[in-house]
Coordinates of N, CA and C in Angstrom, one line a residue:
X1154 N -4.3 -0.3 11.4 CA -3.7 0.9 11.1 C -2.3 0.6 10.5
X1155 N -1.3 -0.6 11.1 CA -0.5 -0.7 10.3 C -0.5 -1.4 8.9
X1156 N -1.2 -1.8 8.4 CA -1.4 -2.0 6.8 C -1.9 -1.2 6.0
X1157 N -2.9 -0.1 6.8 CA -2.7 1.2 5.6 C -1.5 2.1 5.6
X1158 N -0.5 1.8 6.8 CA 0.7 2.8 6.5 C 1.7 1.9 5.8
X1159 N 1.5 0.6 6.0 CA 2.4 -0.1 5.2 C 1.7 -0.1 3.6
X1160 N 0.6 0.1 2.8 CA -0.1 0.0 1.8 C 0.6 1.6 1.3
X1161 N 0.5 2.7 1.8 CA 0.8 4.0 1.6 C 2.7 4.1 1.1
X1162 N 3.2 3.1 2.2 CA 4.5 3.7 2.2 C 5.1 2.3 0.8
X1163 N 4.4 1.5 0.3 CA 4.8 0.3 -0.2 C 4.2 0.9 -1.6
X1164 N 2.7 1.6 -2.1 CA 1.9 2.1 -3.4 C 3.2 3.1 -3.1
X1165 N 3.8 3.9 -2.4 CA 4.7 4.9 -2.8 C 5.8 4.4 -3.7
X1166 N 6.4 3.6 -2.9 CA 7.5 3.1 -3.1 C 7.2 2.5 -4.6
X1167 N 6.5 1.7 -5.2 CA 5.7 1.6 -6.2 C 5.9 2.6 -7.6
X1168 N 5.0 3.5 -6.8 CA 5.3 4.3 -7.7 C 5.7 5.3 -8.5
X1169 N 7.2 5.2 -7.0 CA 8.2 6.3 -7.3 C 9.2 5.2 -8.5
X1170 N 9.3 3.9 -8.1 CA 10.7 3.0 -8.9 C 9.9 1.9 -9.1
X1171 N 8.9 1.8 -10.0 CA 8.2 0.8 -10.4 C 8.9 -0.4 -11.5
X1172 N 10.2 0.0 -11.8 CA 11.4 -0.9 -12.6 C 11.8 -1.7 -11.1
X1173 N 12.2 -1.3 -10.2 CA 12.5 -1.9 -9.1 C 11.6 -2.9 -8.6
X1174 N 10.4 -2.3 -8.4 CA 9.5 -2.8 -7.7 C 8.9 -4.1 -8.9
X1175 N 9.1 -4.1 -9.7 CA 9.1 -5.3 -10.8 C 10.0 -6.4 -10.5
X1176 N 11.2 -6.0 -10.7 CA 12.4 -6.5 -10.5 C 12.5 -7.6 -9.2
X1177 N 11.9 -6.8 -8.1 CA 12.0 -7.6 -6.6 C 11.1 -8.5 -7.1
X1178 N 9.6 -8.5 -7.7 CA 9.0 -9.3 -7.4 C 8.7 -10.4 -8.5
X1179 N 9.5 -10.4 -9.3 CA 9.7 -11.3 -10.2 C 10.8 -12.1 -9.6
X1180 N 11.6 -11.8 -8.9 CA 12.2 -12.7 -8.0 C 11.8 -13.9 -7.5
X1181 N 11.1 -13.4 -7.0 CA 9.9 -14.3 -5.9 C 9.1 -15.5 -6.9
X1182 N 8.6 -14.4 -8.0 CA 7.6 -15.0 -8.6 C 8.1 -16.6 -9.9
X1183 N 9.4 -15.7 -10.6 CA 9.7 -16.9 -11.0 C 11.1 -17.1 -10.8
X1184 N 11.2 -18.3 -9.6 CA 12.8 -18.5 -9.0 C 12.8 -19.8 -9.3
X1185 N 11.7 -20.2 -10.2 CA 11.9 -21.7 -10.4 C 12.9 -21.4 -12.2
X1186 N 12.4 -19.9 -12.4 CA 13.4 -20.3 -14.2 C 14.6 -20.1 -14.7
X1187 N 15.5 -20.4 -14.7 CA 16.5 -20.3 -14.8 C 17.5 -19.0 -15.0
X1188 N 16.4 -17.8 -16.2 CA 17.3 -16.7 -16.2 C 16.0 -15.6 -15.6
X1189 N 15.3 -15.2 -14.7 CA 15.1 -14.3 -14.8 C 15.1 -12.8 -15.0
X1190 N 16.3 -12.8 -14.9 CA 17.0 -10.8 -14.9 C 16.9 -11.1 -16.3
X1191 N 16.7 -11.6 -16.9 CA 17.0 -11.7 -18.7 C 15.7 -10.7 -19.0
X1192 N 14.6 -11.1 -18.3 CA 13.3 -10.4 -19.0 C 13.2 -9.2 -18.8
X1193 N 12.3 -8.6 -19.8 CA 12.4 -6.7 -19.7 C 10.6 -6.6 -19.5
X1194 N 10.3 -6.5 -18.9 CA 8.8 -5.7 -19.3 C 8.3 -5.1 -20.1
X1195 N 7.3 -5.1 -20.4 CA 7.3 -4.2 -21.7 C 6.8 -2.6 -20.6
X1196 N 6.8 -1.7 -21.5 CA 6.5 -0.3 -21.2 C 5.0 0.1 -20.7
X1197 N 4.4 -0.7 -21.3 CA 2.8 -0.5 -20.6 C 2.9 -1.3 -19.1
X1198 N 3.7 -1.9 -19.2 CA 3.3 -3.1 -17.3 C 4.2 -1.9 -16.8
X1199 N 5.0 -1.2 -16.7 CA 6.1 -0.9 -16.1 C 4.5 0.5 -15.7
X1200 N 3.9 1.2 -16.9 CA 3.4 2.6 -17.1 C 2.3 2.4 -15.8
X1201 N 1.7 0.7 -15.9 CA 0.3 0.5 -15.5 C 0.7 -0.1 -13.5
X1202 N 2.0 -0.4 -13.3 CA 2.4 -0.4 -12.4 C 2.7 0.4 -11.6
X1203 N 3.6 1.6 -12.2 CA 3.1 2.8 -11.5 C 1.9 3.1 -11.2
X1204 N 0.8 3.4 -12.1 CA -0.7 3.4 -11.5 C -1.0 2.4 -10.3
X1205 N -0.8 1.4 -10.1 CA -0.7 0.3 -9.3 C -0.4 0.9 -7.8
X1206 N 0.4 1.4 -7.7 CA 1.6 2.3 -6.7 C 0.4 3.3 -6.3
X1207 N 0.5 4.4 -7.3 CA -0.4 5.4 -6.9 C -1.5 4.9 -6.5
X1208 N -2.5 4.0 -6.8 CA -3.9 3.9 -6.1 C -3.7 3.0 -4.9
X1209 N -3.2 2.4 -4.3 CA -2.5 1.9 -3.3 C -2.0 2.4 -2.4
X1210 N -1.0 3.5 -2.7 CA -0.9 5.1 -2.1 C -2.2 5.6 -1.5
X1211 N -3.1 5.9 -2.4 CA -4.2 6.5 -2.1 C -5.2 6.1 -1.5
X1212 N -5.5 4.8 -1.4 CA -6.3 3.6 -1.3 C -6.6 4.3 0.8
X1213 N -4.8 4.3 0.8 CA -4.0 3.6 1.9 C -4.7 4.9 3.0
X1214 N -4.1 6.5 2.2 CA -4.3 7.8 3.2 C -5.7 7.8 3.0
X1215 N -6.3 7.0 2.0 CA -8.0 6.9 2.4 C -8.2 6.3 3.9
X1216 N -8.3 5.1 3.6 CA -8.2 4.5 4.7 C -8.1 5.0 6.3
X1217 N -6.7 5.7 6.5 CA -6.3 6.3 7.4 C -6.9 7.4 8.2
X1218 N -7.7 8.2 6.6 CA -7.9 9.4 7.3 C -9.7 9.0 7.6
X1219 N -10.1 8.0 7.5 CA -11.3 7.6 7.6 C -11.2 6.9 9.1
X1220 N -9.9 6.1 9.4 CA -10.0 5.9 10.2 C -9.9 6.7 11.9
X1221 N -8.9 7.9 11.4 CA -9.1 8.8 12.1 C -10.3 9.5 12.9
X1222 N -11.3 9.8 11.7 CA -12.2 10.3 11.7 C -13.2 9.9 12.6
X1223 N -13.5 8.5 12.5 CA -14.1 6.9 13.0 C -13.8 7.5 14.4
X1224 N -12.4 7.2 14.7 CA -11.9 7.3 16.1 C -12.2 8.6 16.7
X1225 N -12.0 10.0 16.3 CA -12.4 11.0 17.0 C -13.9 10.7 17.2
X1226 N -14.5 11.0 16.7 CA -16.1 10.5 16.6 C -16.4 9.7 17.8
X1227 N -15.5 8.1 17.7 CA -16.0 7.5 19.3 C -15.6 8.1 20.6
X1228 N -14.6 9.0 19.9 CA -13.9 9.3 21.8 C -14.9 10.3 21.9
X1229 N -15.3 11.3 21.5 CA -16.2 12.2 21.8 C -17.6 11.3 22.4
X1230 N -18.0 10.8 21.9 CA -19.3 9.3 22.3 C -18.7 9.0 23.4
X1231 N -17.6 8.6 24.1 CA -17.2 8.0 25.4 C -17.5 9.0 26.1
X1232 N -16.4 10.5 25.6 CA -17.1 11.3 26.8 C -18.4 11.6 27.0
X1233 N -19.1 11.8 26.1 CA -20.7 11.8 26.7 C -21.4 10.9 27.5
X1234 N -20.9 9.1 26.9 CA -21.3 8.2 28.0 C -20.9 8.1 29.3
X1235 N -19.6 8.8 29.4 CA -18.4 9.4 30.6 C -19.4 10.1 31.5
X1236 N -19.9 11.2 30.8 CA -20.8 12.3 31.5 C -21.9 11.6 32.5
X1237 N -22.4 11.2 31.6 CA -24.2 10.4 31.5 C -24.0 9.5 32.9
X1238 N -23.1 8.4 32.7 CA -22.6 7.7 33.8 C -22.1 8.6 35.2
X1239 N -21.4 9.4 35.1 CA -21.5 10.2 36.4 C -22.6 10.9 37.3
X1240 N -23.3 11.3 36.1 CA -24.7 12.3 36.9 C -25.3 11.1 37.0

């Protein structure tokens, strides 16, 4: 459960400031080159990043509400084996 709230709150974050979220991770990615802040993205990585964000987002309250779902489902099954086992 905590990776689809961190997948939800991280595709948000994504794809609310997808210049940011470039930015941090070209950090990471190339710290071996000398100038990185120098590079600009072009407009489609930046467009298709945001998409990136949003399905990740969505991926994520998928996930979640599926897992929800999963879990009511078994607790209701416990109490009937709850029952069963008493009588």
């Amino acid at each position: 459960m905590f990776w689809n709230v961190l997948a939800v709150v991280y595709g948000g974050f994504v794809a609310a400031f997808p210049e940011k979220a470039i930015d941090f991770l070209t950090r990471f990615v190339l710290v071996g080159y000398e100038n990185p802040e120098d590079l600009e993205p072009s407009d489609w990585f930046v467009s298709l990043t945001r998409v990136e964000g949003v399905l990740l987002a969505v991926t994520g309250v998928i996930t979640l509400l599926v897992e929800l779902l999963v879990n009511d489902e078994d607790d209701g099954e416990a109490d009937a084996v709850a029952e069963l086992v008493e009588e």
